[in-house]
Amino acid sequence: MEFDLIELIRQRTAQPRDDVRLGIGDDAALLAVPAGQELAVAIDTLVEGVHFPRGTAAADIGWKALAVNLSDLAAMGASPAWALLALTMPSGDAGFVEGFVEGFSQLAQPHRLALVGGDTTRGPLSISVAVHGFVPPGKALGRSEARVGDAVLVTGTLGDAAAGLQALQHPTPGEQGDIKLRDYLIGRLNRPTPRLAAGIALRDQAHACVDISDGLLADLGHICVASGVGAEIEAALLPRSSALLGLHDDTTALRFALSGGDDYELCFTVPASRVAQVQADLSRLGCGVTRIGRIVEGEGVRVRGHEGDWLKTRQSGWEHFA
Amino acid sequence: MEFDLIELIRQRTAQPRDDVRLGIGDDAALLAVPAGQELAVAIDTLVEGVHFPRGTAAADIGWKALAVNLSDLAAMGASPAWALLALTMPSGDAGFVEGFVEGFSQLAQPHRLALVGGDTTRGPLSISVAVHGFVPPGKALGRSEARVGDAVLVTGTLGDAAAGLQALQHPTPGEQGDIKLRDYLIGRLNRPTPRLAAGIALRDQAHACVDISDGLLADLGHICVASGVGAEIEAALLPRSSALLGLHDDTTALRFALSGGDDYELCFTVPASRVAQVQADLSRLGCGVTRIGRIVEGEGVRVRGHEGDWLKTRQSGWEHFA
């Protein structure tokens, strides 16, 4: 059975790449990193009932399992190349695997990402994906080089995925218009878009960059700790989708935007003098980008409310064992 | 909590390597593959209750999670360099993590393997490890180049891990001597030794190589399918430990040696003219090696019994969804 599943996965994820010398089917894959490139590698796990609700469509799980990992590469400014898949599921359900691989491939193909190896095991549903990308030496975007005076920017809109999760968990009958807004937010939860092109464009521009997986406060907080700086954010500047604002009052929408996880947008810092250039570069890629605050001396992330007051916030987002 | 666990793991697995440009702590690790080397990568998952019994010591789980992956590198003739760890567990149990990391590090350190990234998540206990090793271009050991007339050899002894699992599952009071034998077999189950030095020594010698994770019949069968050949094995030649033979009759010991998984020995084919050289090379490394049969025309693996008859065997070992 396992062999058939792997063969199914192999066929559906075929992606010709010269740098794959030996793909799925042996004890290990053999890969050639191009000369003059370093390798960026990351691994992330999704567990049913923790990272996605029971009942999530197999194709959405496949997409998201890859997306959260590609988002890590985006945050480093790396271009994706290869992935390994460890798929644990209660039974050898070929229908599930077909759906999973369909969603996985929909995201992998436009990025020419090749699945080069994997493991299928029996157990409670969970998926670990390891991704590999390339970045020129010295060009990767870390967390530790944010400087006082930098502007803080984010791509896209914030809080949509958290609102999408709430919409799934509390399905209430709504008007036709509401259903469309809810579907949009649920789509943002289930099918996040890793900001790969934006990350690459930021290589020579940004001082520091993270992807927002645990919430803006938590992830920008990581930059602050690693760089030994603080950050000040303007609540009024946080980019929020019309779907989020159409379904929630300002207070709730603000809470989602500050602390909601799973958006997989990038948060990065650039010298103030480069903001206009970065906004132009990312807009050309079709990626919205918004200046939301600045890096200051001190520590931690503070948020200024609409009245100019400092909001009381918990310096945390999603914590896996909280 | 997650941050503390990762910091604990980072401290306990520190391993200075020049080729690690950025280790645990950012969105991705940054790694430099040495010039003139290809990358061998593999991923394997262990699930509690499937791949190890509930109650297995954390340190044994840590060792084995790495060992089964290093065994894949050994089967390719690759030398290990880096690993990623995805650790899913029901609660953020620092004691479990300490034990796990201790066992992991006991195996990682002598091989100078660096843990460069990871993810800790909440869920039923399971561990995925992805490993990365180096091998010169064209030197990796695949499965598809076995040739008719090759000798078939295995390292170490076969069937010990299967007997160890049985000893765990059916603990019966025994004499003092029996307890030592049982402990030996359980040790072989919990702390397999990946045959890395042997794999590297076989780079210029072996035509085909696999590690025995699913059982000799199944794994040698993979070589036969990939190479378009058959294999004939002599039951009388199968290397079996004195512990296995001390606790089981010949029929049971033979069954374990043919179909038991989890031994993580290497099975490989070499031209008959090189057998003596290979045996001398591997012995110098302290690795026992035994000629057990030969590659023939046709397909499948046949086993000749002590009387010269062909045994009835099922062409399978451990199947994850069987």
PDB file of C-alpha atoms in Angstrom, chain A residues 35-216:
ATOM      1  CA  ALA A  35      27.424  27.123  -7.571  1.00  0.00           C
ATOM      2  CA  GLY A  36      27.391  30.431  -5.719  1.00  0.00           C
ATOM      3  CA  GLN A  37      24.193  29.690  -3.789  1.00  0.00           C
ATOM      4  CA  GLU A  38      23.634  28.843  -0.162  1.00  0.00           C
ATOM      5  CA  LEU A  39      20.871  26.523   0.941  1.00  0.00           C
ATOM      6  CA  ALA A  40      17.984  27.784   3.095  1.00  0.00           C
ATOM      7  CA  VAL A  41      16.157  24.932   4.868  1.00  0.00           C
ATOM      8  CA  ALA A  42      13.129  24.841   7.143  1.00  0.00           C
ATOM      9  CA  ILE A  43      10.663  22.295   8.509  1.00  0.00           C
ATOM     10  CA  ASP A  44       7.121  22.806   9.782  1.00  0.00           C
ATOM     11  CA  THR A  45       4.408  20.458  10.966  1.00  0.00           C
ATOM     12  CA  LEU A  46       0.619  20.709  10.745  1.00  0.00           C
ATOM     13  CA  VAL A  47      -1.416  18.569  13.162  1.00  0.00           C
ATOM     14  CA  GLU A  48      -5.139  17.957  12.676  1.00  0.00           C
ATOM     15  CA  GLY A  49      -7.155  19.681  15.376  1.00  0.00           C
ATOM     16  CA  VAL A  50      -4.255  21.975  16.249  1.00  0.00           C
ATOM     17  CA  HIS A  51      -3.202  23.701  13.028  1.00  0.00           C
ATOM     18  CA  PHE A  52      -6.293  22.980  10.979  1.00  0.00           C
ATOM     19  CA  PRO A  53      -9.798  21.962  12.068  1.00  0.00           C
ATOM     20  CA  ARG A  54     -10.988  18.413  11.625  1.00  0.00           C
ATOM     21  CA  GLY A  55     -12.936  18.301   8.376  1.00  0.00           C
ATOM     22  CA  THR A  56     -10.619  20.586   6.437  1.00  0.00           C
ATOM     23  CA  ALA A  57     -10.513  19.533   2.776  1.00  0.00           C
ATOM     24  CA  ALA A  58      -7.520  17.358   1.859  1.00  0.00           C
ATOM     25  CA  ALA A  59      -6.520  19.761  -0.927  1.00  0.00           C
ATOM     26  CA  ASP A  60      -6.502  22.695   1.491  1.00  0.00           C
ATOM     27  CA  ILE A  61      -4.311  20.706   3.902  1.00  0.00           C
ATOM     28  CA  GLY A  62      -1.897  19.883   1.078  1.00  0.00           C
ATOM     29  CA  TRP A  63      -1.696  23.522   0.010  1.00  0.00           C
ATOM     30  CA  LYS A  64      -1.221  24.817   3.530  1.00  0.00           C
ATOM     31  CA  ALA A  65       1.386  22.214   4.554  1.00  0.00           C
ATOM     32  CA  LEU A  66       3.581  23.516   1.764  1.00  0.00           C
ATOM     33  CA  ALA A  67       2.578  27.186   2.106  1.00  0.00           C
ATOM     34  CA  VAL A  68       3.648  27.553   5.736  1.00  0.00           C
ATOM     35  CA  ASN A  69       7.064  26.208   4.796  1.00  0.00           C
ATOM     36  CA  LEU A  70       7.461  28.309   1.651  1.00  0.00           C
ATOM     37  CA  SER A  71       6.584  31.280   3.827  1.00  0.00           C
ATOM     38  CA  ASP A  72       9.723  30.555   5.884  1.00  0.00           C
ATOM     39  CA  LEU A  73      11.780  30.669   2.690  1.00  0.00           C
ATOM     40  CA  ALA A  74      10.044  33.914   1.688  1.00  0.00           C
ATOM     41  CA  ALA A  75      11.012  35.439   5.035  1.00  0.00           C
ATOM     42  CA  MET A  76      14.668  34.614   4.284  1.00  0.00           C
ATOM     43  CA  GLY A  77      14.536  35.963   0.725  1.00  0.00           C
ATOM     44  CA  ALA A  78      15.220  32.466  -0.647  1.00  0.00           C
ATOM     45  CA  SER A  79      13.866  31.023  -3.892  1.00  0.00           C
ATOM     46  CA  PRO A  80      12.273  27.577  -3.450  1.00  0.00           C
ATOM     47  CA  ALA A  81      13.689  24.421  -5.033  1.00  0.00           C
ATOM     48  CA  TRP A  82      12.865  21.124  -3.279  1.00  0.00           C
ATOM     49  CA  ALA A  83      10.642  19.637  -0.590  1.00  0.00           C
ATOM     50  CA  LEU A  84      10.428  16.470   1.511  1.00  0.00           C
ATOM     51  CA  LEU A  85       7.031  15.274   2.756  1.00  0.00           C
ATOM     52  CA  ALA A  86       6.339  13.176   5.871  1.00  0.00           C
ATOM     53  CA  LEU A  87       2.654  12.270   5.795  1.00  0.00           C
ATOM     54  CA  THR A  88       1.148  10.482   8.796  1.00  0.00           C
ATOM     55  CA  MET A  89      -2.484   9.401   8.504  1.00  0.00           C
ATOM     56  CA  PRO A  90      -4.823   6.944  10.184  1.00  0.00           C
ATOM     57  CA  SER A  91      -5.259   4.727   7.140  1.00  0.00           C
ATOM     58  CA  GLY A  92      -3.872   4.426   3.643  1.00  0.00           C
ATOM     59  CA  ASP A  93      -6.679   6.517   2.191  1.00  0.00           C
ATOM     60  CA  ALA A  94      -5.908   6.996  -1.511  1.00  0.00           C
ATOM     61  CA  GLY A  95      -8.723   9.545  -1.870  1.00  0.00           C
ATOM     62  CA  PHE A  96      -7.231  11.712   0.838  1.00  0.00           C
ATOM     63  CA  VAL A  97      -3.785  11.417  -0.705  1.00  0.00           C
ATOM     64  CA  GLU A  98      -5.144  12.398  -4.137  1.00  0.00           C
ATOM     65  CA  GLY A  99      -6.738  15.517  -2.699  1.00  0.00           C
ATOM     66  CA  PHE A 100      -3.712  16.345  -0.587  1.00  0.00           C
ATOM     67  CA  VAL A 101      -1.335  16.047  -3.519  1.00  0.00           C
ATOM     68  CA  GLU A 102      -3.644  18.131  -5.710  1.00  0.00           C
ATOM     69  CA  GLY A 103      -3.502  21.058  -3.279  1.00  0.00           C
ATOM     70  CA  PHE A 104       0.215  20.585  -2.698  1.00  0.00           C
ATOM     71  CA  SER A 105       0.909  20.594  -6.421  1.00  0.00           C
ATOM     72  CA  GLN A 106      -1.261  23.636  -7.132  1.00  0.00           C
ATOM     73  CA  LEU A 107       1.149  25.627  -4.999  1.00  0.00           C
ATOM     74  CA  ALA A 108       4.337  23.755  -5.925  1.00  0.00           C
ATOM     75  CA  GLN A 109       4.022  23.895  -9.705  1.00  0.00           C
ATOM     76  CA  PRO A 110       4.097  27.668 -10.341  1.00  0.00           C
ATOM     77  CA  HIS A 111       7.216  27.820  -8.147  1.00  0.00           C
ATOM     78  CA  ARG A 112       8.814  24.840  -9.926  1.00  0.00           C
ATOM     79  CA  LEU A 113       9.260  23.210  -6.543  1.00  0.00           C
ATOM     80  CA  ALA A 114      10.074  19.493  -6.800  1.00  0.00           C
ATOM     81  CA  LEU A 115       8.992  16.967  -4.174  1.00  0.00           C
ATOM     82  CA  VAL A 116      12.138  14.830  -3.929  1.00  0.00           C
ATOM     83  CA  GLY A 117      11.411  12.450  -1.065  1.00  0.00           C
ATOM     84  CA  GLY A 118       9.023  11.460   1.625  1.00  0.00           C
ATOM     85  CA  ASP A 119       7.670   9.004   4.098  1.00  0.00           C
ATOM     86  CA  THR A 120       4.110   7.802   4.657  1.00  0.00           C
ATOM     87  CA  THR A 121       3.269   6.381   8.052  1.00  0.00           C
ATOM     88  CA  ARG A 122       0.208   5.289   9.985  1.00  0.00           C
ATOM     89  CA  GLY A 123      -0.919   7.438  12.908  1.00  0.00           C
ATOM     90  CA  PRO A 124      -3.012  10.475  13.820  1.00  0.00           C
ATOM     91  CA  LEU A 125      -3.187  12.885  10.864  1.00  0.00           C
ATOM     92  CA  SER A 126      -0.181  15.200  10.725  1.00  0.00           C
ATOM     93  CA  ILE A 127       2.105  16.481   8.030  1.00  0.00           C
ATOM     94  CA  SER A 128       5.717  17.623   8.218  1.00  0.00           C
ATOM     95  CA  VAL A 129       7.228  19.307   5.192  1.00  0.00           C
ATOM     96  CA  ALA A 130      10.880  20.274   4.877  1.00  0.00           C
ATOM     97  CA  VAL A 131      11.700  22.839   2.186  1.00  0.00           C
ATOM     98  CA  HIS A 132      14.952  23.823   0.543  1.00  0.00           C
ATOM     99  CA  GLY A 133      15.659  27.060  -1.296  1.00  0.00           C
ATOM    100  CA  PHE A 134      18.596  28.998  -2.669  1.00  0.00           C
ATOM    101  CA  VAL A 135      19.937  32.375  -1.670  1.00  0.00           C
ATOM    102  CA  PRO A 136      23.214  34.073  -2.663  1.00  0.00           C
ATOM    103  CA  PRO A 137      25.763  34.147   0.201  1.00  0.00           C
ATOM    104  CA  GLY A 138      25.259  37.144   2.475  1.00  0.00           C
ATOM    105  CA  LYS A 139      21.901  38.073   0.925  1.00  0.00           C
ATOM    106  CA  ALA A 140      19.526  36.200   3.233  1.00  0.00           C
ATOM    107  CA  LEU A 141      17.092  38.226   5.355  1.00  0.00           C
ATOM    108  CA  GLY A 142      17.610  37.529   9.051  1.00  0.00           C
ATOM    109  CA  ARG A 143      15.925  38.851  12.188  1.00  0.00           C
ATOM    110  CA  SER A 144      18.871  40.441  13.915  1.00  0.00           C
ATOM    111  CA  GLU A 145      19.777  43.448  11.791  1.00  0.00           C
ATOM    112  CA  ALA A 146      16.835  45.799  12.403  1.00  0.00           C
ATOM    113  CA  ARG A 147      18.163  49.266  13.291  1.00  0.00           C
ATOM    114  CA  VAL A 148      16.755  52.165  15.248  1.00  0.00           C
ATOM    115  CA  GLY A 149      15.031  54.494  12.804  1.00  0.00           C
ATOM    116  CA  ASP A 150      14.003  51.722  10.379  1.00  0.00           C
ATOM    117  CA  ALA A 151      10.452  51.790   9.117  1.00  0.00           C
ATOM    118  CA  VAL A 152       8.338  48.687   9.855  1.00  0.00           C
ATOM    119  CA  LEU A 153       6.218  47.406   6.947  1.00  0.00           C
ATOM    120  CA  VAL A 154       3.933  44.466   6.280  1.00  0.00           C
ATOM    121  CA  THR A 155       2.687  42.874   3.085  1.00  0.00           C
ATOM    122  CA  GLY A 156      -1.006  42.250   2.404  1.00  0.00           C
ATOM    123  CA  THR A 157      -3.631  42.500   5.152  1.00  0.00           C
ATOM    124  CA  LEU A 158      -3.563  41.221   8.731  1.00  0.00           C
ATOM    125  CA  GLY A 159      -6.067  39.296  10.840  1.00  0.00           C
ATOM    126  CA  ASP A 160      -7.916  37.590   7.992  1.00  0.00           C
ATOM    127  CA  ALA A 161      -6.881  34.039   8.911  1.00  0.00           C
ATOM    128  CA  ALA A 162      -7.884  34.450  12.565  1.00  0.00           C
ATOM    129  CA  ALA A 163     -11.271  35.780  11.446  1.00  0.00           C
ATOM    130  CA  GLY A 164     -11.519  32.883   9.012  1.00  0.00           C
ATOM    131  CA  LEU A 165     -10.940  30.397  11.817  1.00  0.00           C
ATOM    132  CA  GLN A 166     -13.640  32.076  13.896  1.00  0.00           C
ATOM    133  CA  ALA A 167     -16.013  31.928  10.934  1.00  0.00           C
ATOM    134  CA  LEU A 168     -15.382  28.184  10.668  1.00  0.00           C
ATOM    135  CA  GLN A 169     -15.823  27.592  14.371  1.00  0.00           C
ATOM    136  CA  HIS A 170     -18.975  29.712  14.730  1.00  0.00           C
ATOM    137  CA  PRO A 171     -20.936  29.252  11.548  1.00  0.00           C
ATOM    138  CA  THR A 172     -23.928  31.589  11.845  1.00  0.00           C
ATOM    139  CA  PRO A 173     -26.533  32.123   9.172  1.00  0.00           C
ATOM    140  CA  GLY A 174     -25.861  35.436   7.483  1.00  0.00           C
ATOM    141  CA  GLU A 175     -26.944  37.477   4.539  1.00  0.00           C
ATOM    142  CA  GLN A 176     -25.660  36.595   1.097  1.00  0.00           C
ATOM    143  CA  GLY A 177     -23.047  39.329   1.313  1.00  0.00           C
ATOM    144  CA  ASP A 178     -21.797  38.031   4.647  1.00  0.00           C
ATOM    145  CA  ILE A 179     -21.304  34.551   3.218  1.00  0.00           C
ATOM    146  CA  LYS A 180     -18.997  35.951   0.570  1.00  0.00           C
ATOM    147  CA  LEU A 181     -16.951  37.809   3.180  1.00  0.00           C
ATOM    148  CA  ARG A 182     -16.739  34.687   5.351  1.00  0.00           C
ATOM    149  CA  ASP A 183     -15.661  32.580   2.403  1.00  0.00           C
ATOM    150  CA  TYR A 184     -12.943  35.095   1.611  1.00  0.00           C
ATOM    151  CA  LEU A 185     -11.595  34.928   5.175  1.00  0.00           C
ATOM    152  CA  ILE A 186     -11.779  31.121   5.289  1.00  0.00           C
ATOM    153  CA  GLY A 187      -9.877  31.066   2.006  1.00  0.00           C
ATOM    154  CA  ARG A 188      -7.188  33.222   3.565  1.00  0.00           C
ATOM    155  CA  LEU A 189      -6.954  30.691   6.423  1.00  0.00           C
ATOM    156  CA  ASN A 190      -6.872  27.580   4.257  1.00  0.00           C
ATOM    157  CA  ARG A 191      -4.893  28.824   1.277  1.00  0.00           C
ATOM    158  CA  PRO A 192      -2.307  31.339   2.472  1.00  0.00           C
ATOM    159  CA  THR A 193      -0.050  32.858  -0.184  1.00  0.00           C
ATOM    160  CA  PRO A 194       3.641  32.674   0.696  1.00  0.00           C
ATOM    161  CA  ARG A 195       5.224  36.013  -0.273  1.00  0.00           C
ATOM    162  CA  LEU A 196       8.135  34.513  -2.174  1.00  0.00           C
ATOM    163  CA  ALA A 197       8.577  37.179  -4.859  1.00  0.00           C
ATOM    164  CA  ALA A 198       8.374  39.912  -2.225  1.00  0.00           C
ATOM    165  CA  GLY A 199      11.034  38.187  -0.100  1.00  0.00           C
ATOM    166  CA  ILE A 200      13.405  37.974  -3.046  1.00  0.00           C
ATOM    167  CA  ALA A 201      12.778  41.630  -3.925  1.00  0.00           C
ATOM    168  CA  LEU A 202      13.626  42.599  -0.335  1.00  0.00           C
ATOM    169  CA  ARG A 203      17.063  40.910  -0.363  1.00  0.00           C
ATOM    170  CA  ASP A 204      18.967  44.111  -0.994  1.00  0.00           C
ATOM    171  CA  GLN A 205      16.498  46.380   0.785  1.00  0.00           C
ATOM    172  CA  ALA A 206      15.333  45.020   4.148  1.00  0.00           C
ATOM    173  CA  HIS A 207      17.402  44.942   7.332  1.00  0.00           C
ATOM    174  CA  ALA A 208      15.231  42.302   8.995  1.00  0.00           C
ATOM    175  CA  CYS A 209      12.274  40.150   7.990  1.00  0.00           C
ATOM    176  CA  VAL A 210       9.934  37.513   9.461  1.00  0.00           C
ATOM    177  CA  ASP A 211       6.775  35.876   8.269  1.00  0.00           C
ATOM    178  CA  ILE A 212       3.672  36.362  10.391  1.00  0.00           C
ATOM    179  CA  SER A 213       2.718  32.877  11.503  1.00  0.00           C
ATOM    180  CA  ASP A 214       2.076  33.492  15.202  1.00  0.00           C
ATOM    181  CA  GLY A 215       0.664  37.040  14.991  1.00  0.00           C
ATOM    182  CA  LEU A 216       2.170  40.477  14.336  1.00  0.00           C
TER     183      LEU A 216
END
